[in-house]
Amino acid sequence: MNFLIEGDNLASLQLLEKTHKGKIDLIYIDPPYNTGNQDFIYDDCYVDTEDGFRHSKWISFMTKRLYAARSLLTEKGVIFIQISDIELAQLRLLCDTVFGEDNFLNIISVNMKNIAGASGGGEDKRFKKNCEYILVYAKNYSLMPLFNGPYEYREIYSVVEQYRVEGKNWHYTSVLVERGDKEYFGSTVDGNGDEIKLYRRKNAVVKSVRQVMADEGISEKEVYYKYGQCIFEAKDAQSSIRTRVINAKKQYGITDDIISIEYIPKTGKNKGTLYEQFYKGDKCRLFAWLGDISEIIDGLLYKKDLQGTYWDYTSRINNLTKEGNVEFGNGKKPIDLLKRIIALYPDNEITVLDFFAGSGSTGHAVIAQNIEDGGNRQFILCTNNQNGICREKTYVRLSNVIKGYTTENGKAFEPMPASLKYFKVDYIPVSERMYYEYADELLLHIRELVELENGVNFTGNAEIGIVLTEEELDEFIANADSFAKCRKLYMGHDLLPSEEQERVLKKYGIEISIIPDYYYRDLQEG
């Protein structure tokens, strides 16, 4: 069950501390950047650049929320916080205090804008801003799991096209169409004195990608998919092996354009296995195979890029403001970025929290990632309803994603089945009121707390039930239709079923789950 909670996010976090303390696996937040342009409210007032306590107010605002966030994380949990350079330094120091310096993982630089569209610069003396930053902390570094693979995967032809659009040179444009007949002509040795065998490749055929397209009448994309493992770039590799091969080729008087070698490396990813390399021309330019940096997954060829701390998303921000079929002009994050963060966590049955939910991008990303890899992740999103954002943006977007939608340009998006429960959190005035005067107002919402903590939905679900009073228990037992279908019954902590009621519950195999007394105790203390 996924949840959207409307209300002040500090109140939402305090609520979650009752239901999800130590249960959240991954948190992603995109808090106010404190730009001074009406993006940050403190004590009901916008904080502008002229406020002398601008940074102090932001730190005070974030401190309570980050301590609450830490209490919600599992011992293996991680938090990702996206921010601009305005509060980056303050946030780093604050997070070192809240989470501990030893639990700092990385600062990721995310390129979100092309320089032409970036802010700053021009008549200003500063460089243009095109990067945002993501701080990554663990709850407990020694217990956190290794993130999924060190690679980012991108479909190969989309990479080729992206290079073309950005005016970059894509070098994997040669194809070894025929490997040729292998003919041994001599040996040399590596630095350890181990043998390197050398072979002529008679009748080997190399063509450009464009030649293959013309000869076979197929598209560029089809060439990459047909010959992906045979496509290469010829490189002037700086290695002692290549130098020895050049010298050996001269020694044996070999003039063939293409030769190959076989040897057993002592180090590297091919350590201990017989390894083959191809070389081209008098300078013995090494064949760098596209297959070495790509992988076939579910019939698609993906380029594998080692993940570092610089992530480029400039090519994926087109039409971002309308993602999810909801207009959200400022601060919207691409779901590809959020999917990447979510997919880093090695377990695909986790709970993801975003308590600055904005347009709901995190929820959208969780649903999409589940569809993509068959995961069973759940999300909890928290946001206020300032300017109708929760009801008119966040909820509408999630509803669109779940039900499917068509854009104004006629592009259809298929439904992504998922659950969603909408809660609203608010404060009940208690000043000058005795506890018994407002207790009933609090107890009315025990059901929602149970749903939230256990990820269940009592509405329209006959297999689970909840009784909080003796009257409700009597009514439940008296209704044969209700208990005949019920498999689990949540029961108020102070209820004592009679012997007859216990007999009925046992007869029908109904599991009893006692609602923790801390629900009630914390309500009274609050």
PDB file of C-alpha atoms in Angstrom, residues 69-328:
ATOM      1  CA  ALA A  69      14.192  11.252   9.200  1.00  0.00           C
ATOM      2  CA  ARG A  70      17.144   9.517  10.836  1.00  0.00           C
ATOM      3  CA  SER A  71      14.868   7.881  13.406  1.00  0.00           C
ATOM      4  CA  LEU A  72      12.699   6.513  10.587  1.00  0.00           C
ATOM      5  CA  LEU A  73      15.550   4.850   8.695  1.00  0.00           C
ATOM      6  CA  THR A  74      16.350   1.177   9.179  1.00  0.00           C
ATOM      7  CA  GLU A  75      19.889   0.412  10.302  1.00  0.00           C
ATOM      8  CA  LYS A  76      20.620  -0.379   6.636  1.00  0.00           C
ATOM      9  CA  GLY A  77      18.823   2.740   5.397  1.00  0.00           C
ATOM     10  CA  VAL A  78      20.162   5.597   3.275  1.00  0.00           C
ATOM     11  CA  ILE A  79      19.059   9.165   2.597  1.00  0.00           C
ATOM     12  CA  PHE A  80      19.537  11.235  -0.573  1.00  0.00           C
ATOM     13  CA  ILE A  81      19.109  15.020  -0.245  1.00  0.00           C
ATOM     14  CA  GLN A  82      19.071  17.179  -3.381  1.00  0.00           C
ATOM     15  CA  ILE A  83      20.105  20.792  -2.933  1.00  0.00           C
ATOM     16  CA  SER A  84      21.665  23.777  -4.718  1.00  0.00           C
ATOM     17  CA  ASP A  85      24.944  25.468  -3.816  1.00  0.00           C
ATOM     18  CA  ILE A  86      23.144  28.056  -1.651  1.00  0.00           C
ATOM     19  CA  GLU A  87      22.778  25.753   1.367  1.00  0.00           C
ATOM     20  CA  LEU A  88      25.172  22.967   0.319  1.00  0.00           C
ATOM     21  CA  ALA A  89      27.888  23.834   2.842  1.00  0.00           C
ATOM     22  CA  GLN A  90      25.411  24.310   5.688  1.00  0.00           C
ATOM     23  CA  LEU A  91      23.619  21.066   4.805  1.00  0.00           C
ATOM     24  CA  ARG A  92      26.868  19.074   4.760  1.00  0.00           C
ATOM     25  CA  LEU A  93      27.772  20.260   8.259  1.00  0.00           C
ATOM     26  CA  LEU A  94      24.232  19.676   9.519  1.00  0.00           C
ATOM     27  CA  CYS A  95      24.125  16.137   8.102  1.00  0.00           C
ATOM     28  CA  ASP A  96      27.533  15.370   9.615  1.00  0.00           C
ATOM     29  CA  THR A  97      25.986  16.279  12.967  1.00  0.00           C
ATOM     30  CA  VAL A  98      22.704  14.405  12.485  1.00  0.00           C
ATOM     31  CA  PHE A  99      23.982  11.269  10.734  1.00  0.00           C
ATOM     32  CA  GLY A 100      27.666  11.342  11.690  1.00  0.00           C
ATOM     33  CA  GLU A 101      30.696  12.061   9.506  1.00  0.00           C
ATOM     34  CA  ASP A 102      31.477   8.346   9.320  1.00  0.00           C
ATOM     35  CA  ASN A 103      28.144   7.760   7.596  1.00  0.00           C
ATOM     36  CA  PHE A 104      28.781  10.230   4.778  1.00  0.00           C
ATOM     37  CA  LEU A 105      28.876   8.444   1.412  1.00  0.00           C
ATOM     38  CA  ASN A 106      29.082  10.959  -1.435  1.00  0.00           C
ATOM     39  CA  ILE A 107      28.133  14.304  -2.898  1.00  0.00           C
ATOM     40  CA  ILE A 108      26.781  13.724  -6.406  1.00  0.00           C
ATOM     41  CA  SER A 109      26.877  16.605  -8.894  1.00  0.00           C
ATOM     42  CA  VAL A 110      23.837  16.509 -11.186  1.00  0.00           C
ATOM     43  CA  ASN A 111      23.969  18.529 -14.396  1.00  0.00           C
ATOM     44  CA  MET A 112      20.374  19.717 -14.751  1.00  0.00           C
ATOM     45  CA  LYS A 113      20.763  22.499 -17.332  1.00  0.00           C
ATOM     46  CA  ASN A 114      22.593  23.249 -20.544  1.00  0.00           C
ATOM     47  CA  ILE A 115      24.864  26.249 -20.068  1.00  0.00           C
ATOM     48  CA  ALA A 116      22.703  28.268 -22.478  1.00  0.00           C
ATOM     49  CA  GLY A 117      19.745  27.905 -20.139  1.00  0.00           C
ATOM     50  CA  ALA A 118      21.568  28.103 -16.840  1.00  0.00           C
ATOM     51  CA  SER A 119      21.176  30.936 -14.355  1.00  0.00           C
ATOM     52  CA  GLY A 120      23.925  33.320 -13.319  1.00  0.00           C
ATOM     53  CA  GLY A 121      26.783  34.531 -15.496  1.00  0.00           C
ATOM     54  CA  GLY A 122      26.140  36.942 -18.348  1.00  0.00           C
ATOM     55  CA  GLU A 123      26.689  40.407 -16.920  1.00  0.00           C
ATOM     56  CA  ASP A 124      27.360  38.779 -13.549  1.00  0.00           C
ATOM     57  CA  LYS A 125      30.925  38.014 -12.447  1.00  0.00           C
ATOM     58  CA  ARG A 126      30.031  34.443 -11.519  1.00  0.00           C
ATOM     59  CA  PHE A 127      30.087  31.325 -13.660  1.00  0.00           C
ATOM     60  CA  LYS A 128      26.735  30.055 -14.868  1.00  0.00           C
ATOM     61  CA  LYS A 129      25.052  27.508 -12.610  1.00  0.00           C
ATOM     62  CA  ASN A 130      24.067  24.246 -14.219  1.00  0.00           C
ATOM     63  CA  CYS A 131      24.579  21.712 -11.408  1.00  0.00           C
ATOM     64  CA  GLU A 132      22.635  20.674  -8.358  1.00  0.00           C
ATOM     65  CA  TYR A 133      23.949  18.359  -5.666  1.00  0.00           C
ATOM     66  CA  ILE A 134      22.787  15.215  -3.911  1.00  0.00           C
ATOM     67  CA  LEU A 135      24.196  14.443  -0.468  1.00  0.00           C
ATOM     68  CA  VAL A 136      24.123  10.746   0.390  1.00  0.00           C
ATOM     69  CA  TYR A 137      24.308   9.457   3.971  1.00  0.00           C
ATOM     70  CA  ALA A 138      23.817   6.056   5.552  1.00  0.00           C
ATOM     71  CA  LYS A 139      22.081   5.469   8.867  1.00  0.00           C
ATOM     72  CA  ASN A 140      24.897   3.047   9.713  1.00  0.00           C
ATOM     73  CA  TYR A 141      27.718   2.759   7.176  1.00  0.00           C
ATOM     74  CA  SER A 142      28.941  -0.569   8.528  1.00  0.00           C
ATOM     75  CA  LEU A 143      25.514  -2.176   8.048  1.00  0.00           C
ATOM     76  CA  MET A 144      24.302  -0.606   4.793  1.00  0.00           C
ATOM     77  CA  PRO A 145      24.259  -2.956   1.776  1.00  0.00           C
ATOM     78  CA  LEU A 146      26.388  -2.493  -1.316  1.00  0.00           C
ATOM     79  CA  PHE A 147      24.542  -0.465  -3.923  1.00  0.00           C
ATOM     80  CA  ASN A 148      23.481  -2.264  -7.085  1.00  0.00           C
ATOM     81  CA  GLY A 149      26.254  -2.516  -9.703  1.00  0.00           C
ATOM     82  CA  PRO A 150      28.733   0.232 -10.452  1.00  0.00           C
ATOM     83  CA  TYR A 151      27.151   0.867 -13.849  1.00  0.00           C
ATOM     84  CA  GLU A 152      24.535   3.096 -15.417  1.00  0.00           C
ATOM     85  CA  TYR A 153      22.773   1.320 -18.294  1.00  0.00           C
ATOM     86  CA  ARG A 154      21.576   3.196 -21.393  1.00  0.00           C
ATOM     87  CA  GLU A 155      20.122   1.636 -24.540  1.00  0.00           C
ATOM     88  CA  ILE A 156      22.922   1.724 -27.086  1.00  0.00           C
ATOM     89  CA  TYR A 157      21.218   3.463 -29.965  1.00  0.00           C
ATOM     90  CA  SER A 158      19.810   6.191 -27.727  1.00  0.00           C
ATOM     91  CA  VAL A 159      23.436   6.864 -26.733  1.00  0.00           C
ATOM     92  CA  VAL A 160      24.510   7.047 -30.391  1.00  0.00           C
ATOM     93  CA  GLU A 161      21.718   9.526 -31.109  1.00  0.00           C
ATOM     94  CA  GLN A 162      22.496  11.550 -27.986  1.00  0.00           C
ATOM     95  CA  TYR A 163      26.129  11.935 -29.064  1.00  0.00           C
ATOM     96  CA  ARG A 164      24.942  13.130 -32.458  1.00  0.00           C
ATOM     97  CA  VAL A 165      22.507  15.671 -30.981  1.00  0.00           C
ATOM     98  CA  GLU A 166      25.177  17.023 -28.624  1.00  0.00           C
ATOM     99  CA  GLY A 167      27.781  17.246 -31.395  1.00  0.00           C
ATOM    100  CA  LYS A 168      30.077  14.672 -29.800  1.00  0.00           C
ATOM    101  CA  ASN A 169      32.122  12.097 -31.710  1.00  0.00           C
ATOM    102  CA  TRP A 170      30.905   8.509 -31.311  1.00  0.00           C
ATOM    103  CA  HIS A 171      33.930   6.303 -31.981  1.00  0.00           C
ATOM    104  CA  TYR A 172      32.443   2.797 -32.142  1.00  0.00           C
ATOM    105  CA  THR A 173      31.842   2.887 -35.902  1.00  0.00           C
ATOM    106  CA  SER A 174      33.913  -0.037 -37.269  1.00  0.00           C
ATOM    107  CA  VAL A 175      32.590  -3.580 -37.703  1.00  0.00           C
ATOM    108  CA  LEU A 176      34.622  -6.800 -37.857  1.00  0.00           C
ATOM    109  CA  VAL A 177      32.272  -8.479 -40.314  1.00  0.00           C
ATOM    110  CA  GLU A 178      34.551 -11.517 -40.812  1.00  0.00           C
ATOM    111  CA  ARG A 179      37.105 -12.594 -38.203  1.00  0.00           C
ATOM    112  CA  GLY A 180      39.200 -14.363 -40.865  1.00  0.00           C
ATOM    113  CA  ASP A 181      41.250 -17.570 -40.659  1.00  0.00           C
ATOM    114  CA  LYS A 182      43.650 -17.687 -37.708  1.00  0.00           C
ATOM    115  CA  GLU A 183      47.255 -18.581 -38.684  1.00  0.00           C
ATOM    116  CA  TYR A 184      50.029 -18.736 -36.042  1.00  0.00           C
ATOM    117  CA  PHE A 185      53.218 -16.911 -37.048  1.00  0.00           C
ATOM    118  CA  GLY A 186      55.250 -16.592 -33.850  1.00  0.00           C
ATOM    119  CA  SER A 187      55.437 -15.639 -30.180  1.00  0.00           C
ATOM    120  CA  THR A 188      56.740 -12.946 -27.890  1.00  0.00           C
ATOM    121  CA  VAL A 189      56.621 -12.630 -24.082  1.00  0.00           C
ATOM    122  CA  ASP A 190      54.940 -10.302 -21.597  1.00  0.00           C
ATOM    123  CA  GLY A 191      56.633  -8.514 -18.705  1.00  0.00           C
ATOM    124  CA  ASN A 192      56.599 -11.702 -16.635  1.00  0.00           C
ATOM    125  CA  GLY A 193      58.223 -13.741 -19.396  1.00  0.00           C
ATOM    126  CA  ASP A 194      54.976 -15.589 -20.200  1.00  0.00           C
ATOM    127  CA  GLU A 195      54.215 -16.437 -23.816  1.00  0.00           C
ATOM    128  CA  ILE A 196      52.082 -14.261 -26.080  1.00  0.00           C
ATOM    129  CA  LYS A 197      51.045 -16.085 -29.256  1.00  0.00           C
ATOM    130  CA  LEU A 198      50.595 -14.046 -32.441  1.00  0.00           C
ATOM    131  CA  TYR A 199      48.270 -14.849 -35.346  1.00  0.00           C
ATOM    132  CA  ARG A 200      47.635 -13.532 -38.836  1.00  0.00           C
ATOM    133  CA  ARG A 201      43.926 -13.058 -39.585  1.00  0.00           C
ATOM    134  CA  LYS A 202      43.704 -14.036 -43.255  1.00  0.00           C
ATOM    135  CA  ASN A 203      40.581 -12.846 -45.074  1.00  0.00           C
ATOM    136  CA  ALA A 204      39.385 -10.756 -42.114  1.00  0.00           C
ATOM    137  CA  VAL A 205      36.899  -8.093 -43.218  1.00  0.00           C
ATOM    138  CA  VAL A 206      36.371  -4.721 -41.541  1.00  0.00           C
ATOM    139  CA  LYS A 207      33.674  -2.287 -42.665  1.00  0.00           C
ATOM    140  CA  SER A 208      32.276   0.947 -41.325  1.00  0.00           C
ATOM    141  CA  VAL A 209      28.780   0.979 -39.855  1.00  0.00           C
ATOM    142  CA  ARG A 210      27.642   3.023 -42.859  1.00  0.00           C
ATOM    143  CA  GLN A 211      29.120   0.477 -45.282  1.00  0.00           C
ATOM    144  CA  VAL A 212      27.211  -2.317 -43.578  1.00  0.00           C
ATOM    145  CA  MET A 213      24.009  -0.245 -43.759  1.00  0.00           C
ATOM    146  CA  ALA A 214      24.484   0.224 -47.507  1.00  0.00           C
ATOM    147  CA  ASP A 215      25.591  -3.348 -48.250  1.00  0.00           C
ATOM    148  CA  GLU A 216      22.819  -5.031 -46.280  1.00  0.00           C
ATOM    149  CA  GLY A 217      20.071  -2.442 -46.676  1.00  0.00           C
ATOM    150  CA  ILE A 218      19.470  -2.128 -42.933  1.00  0.00           C
ATOM    151  CA  SER A 219      19.196   0.840 -40.571  1.00  0.00           C
ATOM    152  CA  GLU A 220      21.970   2.128 -38.348  1.00  0.00           C
ATOM    153  CA  LYS A 221      20.160   0.826 -35.282  1.00  0.00           C
ATOM    154  CA  GLU A 222      19.834  -2.616 -36.877  1.00  0.00           C
ATOM    155  CA  VAL A 223      23.597  -2.685 -37.507  1.00  0.00           C
ATOM    156  CA  TYR A 224      24.282  -2.082 -33.811  1.00  0.00           C
ATOM    157  CA  TYR A 225      21.886  -4.826 -32.779  1.00  0.00           C
ATOM    158  CA  LYS A 226      23.107  -7.335 -35.390  1.00  0.00           C
ATOM    159  CA  TYR A 227      26.841  -6.731 -34.969  1.00  0.00           C
ATOM    160  CA  GLY A 228      26.965  -5.229 -31.462  1.00  0.00           C
ATOM    161  CA  GLN A 229      29.641  -7.602 -30.150  1.00  0.00           C
ATOM    162  CA  CYS A 230      31.756  -7.127 -33.329  1.00  0.00           C
ATOM    163  CA  ILE A 231      31.707  -3.324 -33.414  1.00  0.00           C
ATOM    164  CA  PHE A 232      34.895  -1.636 -32.243  1.00  0.00           C
ATOM    165  CA  GLU A 233      37.028   1.472 -32.008  1.00  0.00           C
ATOM    166  CA  ALA A 234      40.721   1.208 -33.017  1.00  0.00           C
ATOM    167  CA  LYS A 235      42.768   2.876 -30.253  1.00  0.00           C
ATOM    168  CA  ASP A 236      46.405   3.770 -29.724  1.00  0.00           C
ATOM    169  CA  ALA A 237      46.465   1.955 -26.393  1.00  0.00           C
ATOM    170  CA  GLN A 238      49.326   2.853 -24.068  1.00  0.00           C
ATOM    171  CA  SER A 239      50.410  -0.608 -22.935  1.00  0.00           C
ATOM    172  CA  SER A 240      53.575  -2.684 -22.804  1.00  0.00           C
ATOM    173  CA  ILE A 241      51.733  -5.556 -24.536  1.00  0.00           C
ATOM    174  CA  ARG A 242      51.026  -3.402 -27.601  1.00  0.00           C
ATOM    175  CA  THR A 243      54.667  -2.283 -27.786  1.00  0.00           C
ATOM    176  CA  ARG A 244      55.806  -5.927 -27.726  1.00  0.00           C
ATOM    177  CA  VAL A 245      53.284  -6.825 -30.448  1.00  0.00           C
ATOM    178  CA  ILE A 246      54.529  -3.975 -32.694  1.00  0.00           C
ATOM    179  CA  ASN A 247      58.135  -5.142 -32.272  1.00  0.00           C
ATOM    180  CA  ALA A 248      57.227  -8.803 -32.875  1.00  0.00           C
ATOM    181  CA  LYS A 249      55.285  -7.939 -36.033  1.00  0.00           C
ATOM    182  CA  LYS A 250      58.360  -6.145 -37.414  1.00  0.00           C
ATOM    183  CA  GLN A 251      60.647  -8.991 -36.305  1.00  0.00           C
ATOM    184  CA  TYR A 252      58.602 -11.588 -38.208  1.00  0.00           C
ATOM    185  CA  GLY A 253      58.090  -9.343 -41.230  1.00  0.00           C
ATOM    186  CA  ILE A 254      54.305  -9.483 -41.023  1.00  0.00           C
ATOM    187  CA  THR A 255      52.500  -6.935 -43.211  1.00  0.00           C
ATOM    188  CA  ASP A 256      48.926  -8.131 -42.695  1.00  0.00           C
ATOM    189  CA  ASP A 257      46.516  -5.331 -41.769  1.00  0.00           C
ATOM    190  CA  ILE A 258      44.838  -7.318 -38.993  1.00  0.00           C
ATOM    191  CA  ILE A 259      46.515  -9.636 -36.491  1.00  0.00           C
ATOM    192  CA  SER A 260      45.467 -11.112 -33.138  1.00  0.00           C
ATOM    193  CA  ILE A 261      47.180 -12.355 -30.005  1.00  0.00           C
ATOM    194  CA  GLU A 262      46.389 -14.837 -27.242  1.00  0.00           C
ATOM    195  CA  TYR A 263      47.799 -14.730 -23.727  1.00  0.00           C
ATOM    196  CA  ILE A 264      46.790 -15.202 -20.080  1.00  0.00           C
ATOM    197  CA  PRO A 265      46.712 -11.890 -18.154  1.00  0.00           C
ATOM    198  CA  LYS A 266      48.012 -11.843 -14.588  1.00  0.00           C
ATOM    199  CA  THR A 267      45.816  -8.914 -13.546  1.00  0.00           C
ATOM    200  CA  GLY A 268      42.570  -7.185 -14.523  1.00  0.00           C
ATOM    201  CA  LYS A 269      39.077  -8.490 -15.233  1.00  0.00           C
ATOM    202  CA  ASN A 270      40.435 -11.263 -17.524  1.00  0.00           C
ATOM    203  CA  LYS A 271      43.005 -12.446 -14.995  1.00  0.00           C
ATOM    204  CA  GLY A 272      43.843 -16.148 -15.270  1.00  0.00           C
ATOM    205  CA  THR A 273      41.888 -16.822 -18.484  1.00  0.00           C
ATOM    206  CA  LEU A 274      43.005 -17.160 -22.106  1.00  0.00           C
ATOM    207  CA  TYR A 275      42.386 -13.740 -23.631  1.00  0.00           C
ATOM    208  CA  GLU A 276      42.305 -12.663 -27.278  1.00  0.00           C
ATOM    209  CA  GLN A 277      43.070  -9.203 -28.643  1.00  0.00           C
ATOM    210  CA  PHE A 278      42.923  -7.813 -32.184  1.00  0.00           C
ATOM    211  CA  TYR A 279      45.241  -5.178 -33.681  1.00  0.00           C
ATOM    212  CA  LYS A 280      45.017  -3.168 -36.916  1.00  0.00           C
ATOM    213  CA  GLY A 281      47.613  -1.516 -39.164  1.00  0.00           C
ATOM    214  CA  ASP A 282      51.353  -0.879 -38.879  1.00  0.00           C
ATOM    215  CA  LYS A 283      50.850   0.910 -35.554  1.00  0.00           C
ATOM    216  CA  CYS A 284      48.886  -2.059 -34.199  1.00  0.00           C
ATOM    217  CA  ARG A 285      45.916  -0.018 -33.035  1.00  0.00           C
ATOM    218  CA  LEU A 286      44.009  -2.075 -30.470  1.00  0.00           C
ATOM    219  CA  PHE A 287      40.408  -3.139 -31.123  1.00  0.00           C
ATOM    220  CA  ALA A 288      38.373  -1.725 -28.225  1.00  0.00           C
ATOM    221  CA  TRP A 289      35.144  -3.727 -28.453  1.00  0.00           C
ATOM    222  CA  LEU A 290      31.736  -2.207 -27.938  1.00  0.00           C
ATOM    223  CA  GLY A 291      30.877  -5.558 -26.342  1.00  0.00           C
ATOM    224  CA  ASP A 292      33.306  -4.814 -23.496  1.00  0.00           C
ATOM    225  CA  ILE A 293      31.283  -1.769 -22.454  1.00  0.00           C
ATOM    226  CA  SER A 294      27.818  -3.089 -23.246  1.00  0.00           C
ATOM    227  CA  GLU A 295      25.440  -5.830 -22.181  1.00  0.00           C
ATOM    228  CA  ILE A 296      22.359  -7.483 -23.661  1.00  0.00           C
ATOM    229  CA  ILE A 297      19.403  -7.411 -21.252  1.00  0.00           C
ATOM    230  CA  ASP A 298      15.986  -8.729 -22.293  1.00  0.00           C
ATOM    231  CA  GLY A 299      16.876  -8.451 -25.963  1.00  0.00           C
ATOM    232  CA  LEU A 300      18.107  -4.860 -25.739  1.00  0.00           C
ATOM    233  CA  LEU A 301      21.732  -3.766 -26.018  1.00  0.00           C
ATOM    234  CA  TYR A 302      22.805  -1.369 -23.267  1.00  0.00           C
ATOM    235  CA  LYS A 303      25.953   0.705 -22.918  1.00  0.00           C
ATOM    236  CA  LYS A 304      27.470   0.388 -19.450  1.00  0.00           C
ATOM    237  CA  ASP A 305      28.982   3.526 -17.958  1.00  0.00           C
ATOM    238  CA  LEU A 306      30.816   3.414 -14.660  1.00  0.00           C
ATOM    239  CA  GLN A 307      28.894   5.514 -12.157  1.00  0.00           C
ATOM    240  CA  GLY A 308      30.829   8.338 -10.631  1.00  0.00           C
ATOM    241  CA  THR A 309      29.686  11.398  -8.747  1.00  0.00           C
ATOM    242  CA  TYR A 310      28.878  13.408 -11.890  1.00  0.00           C
ATOM    243  CA  TRP A 311      25.473  12.598 -13.407  1.00  0.00           C
ATOM    244  CA  ASP A 312      24.394  14.344 -16.600  1.00  0.00           C
ATOM    245  CA  TYR A 313      20.639  14.799 -17.057  1.00  0.00           C
ATOM    246  CA  THR A 314      20.617  17.701 -19.501  1.00  0.00           C
ATOM    247  CA  SER A 315      19.231  15.493 -22.273  1.00  0.00           C
ATOM    248  CA  ARG A 316      16.381  14.253 -20.084  1.00  0.00           C
ATOM    249  CA  ILE A 317      14.733  17.469 -18.971  1.00  0.00           C
ATOM    250  CA  ASN A 318      12.694  18.160 -22.110  1.00  0.00           C
ATOM    251  CA  ASN A 319       8.974  18.492 -21.319  1.00  0.00           C
ATOM    252  CA  LEU A 320       9.828  17.928 -17.664  1.00  0.00           C
ATOM    253  CA  THR A 321       7.251  20.466 -16.525  1.00  0.00           C
ATOM    254  CA  LYS A 322       4.461  18.266 -17.952  1.00  0.00           C
ATOM    255  CA  GLU A 323       5.747  14.889 -16.762  1.00  0.00           C
ATOM    256  CA  GLY A 324       2.830  12.942 -15.296  1.00  0.00           C
ATOM    257  CA  ASN A 325       0.459  15.232 -17.246  1.00  0.00           C
ATOM    258  CA  VAL A 326       0.633  17.839 -14.470  1.00  0.00           C
ATOM    259  CA  GLU A 327       2.020  21.343 -14.927  1.00  0.00           C
ATOM    260  CA  PHE A 328       4.678  22.112 -12.321  1.00  0.00           C
TER     261      PHE A 328
END
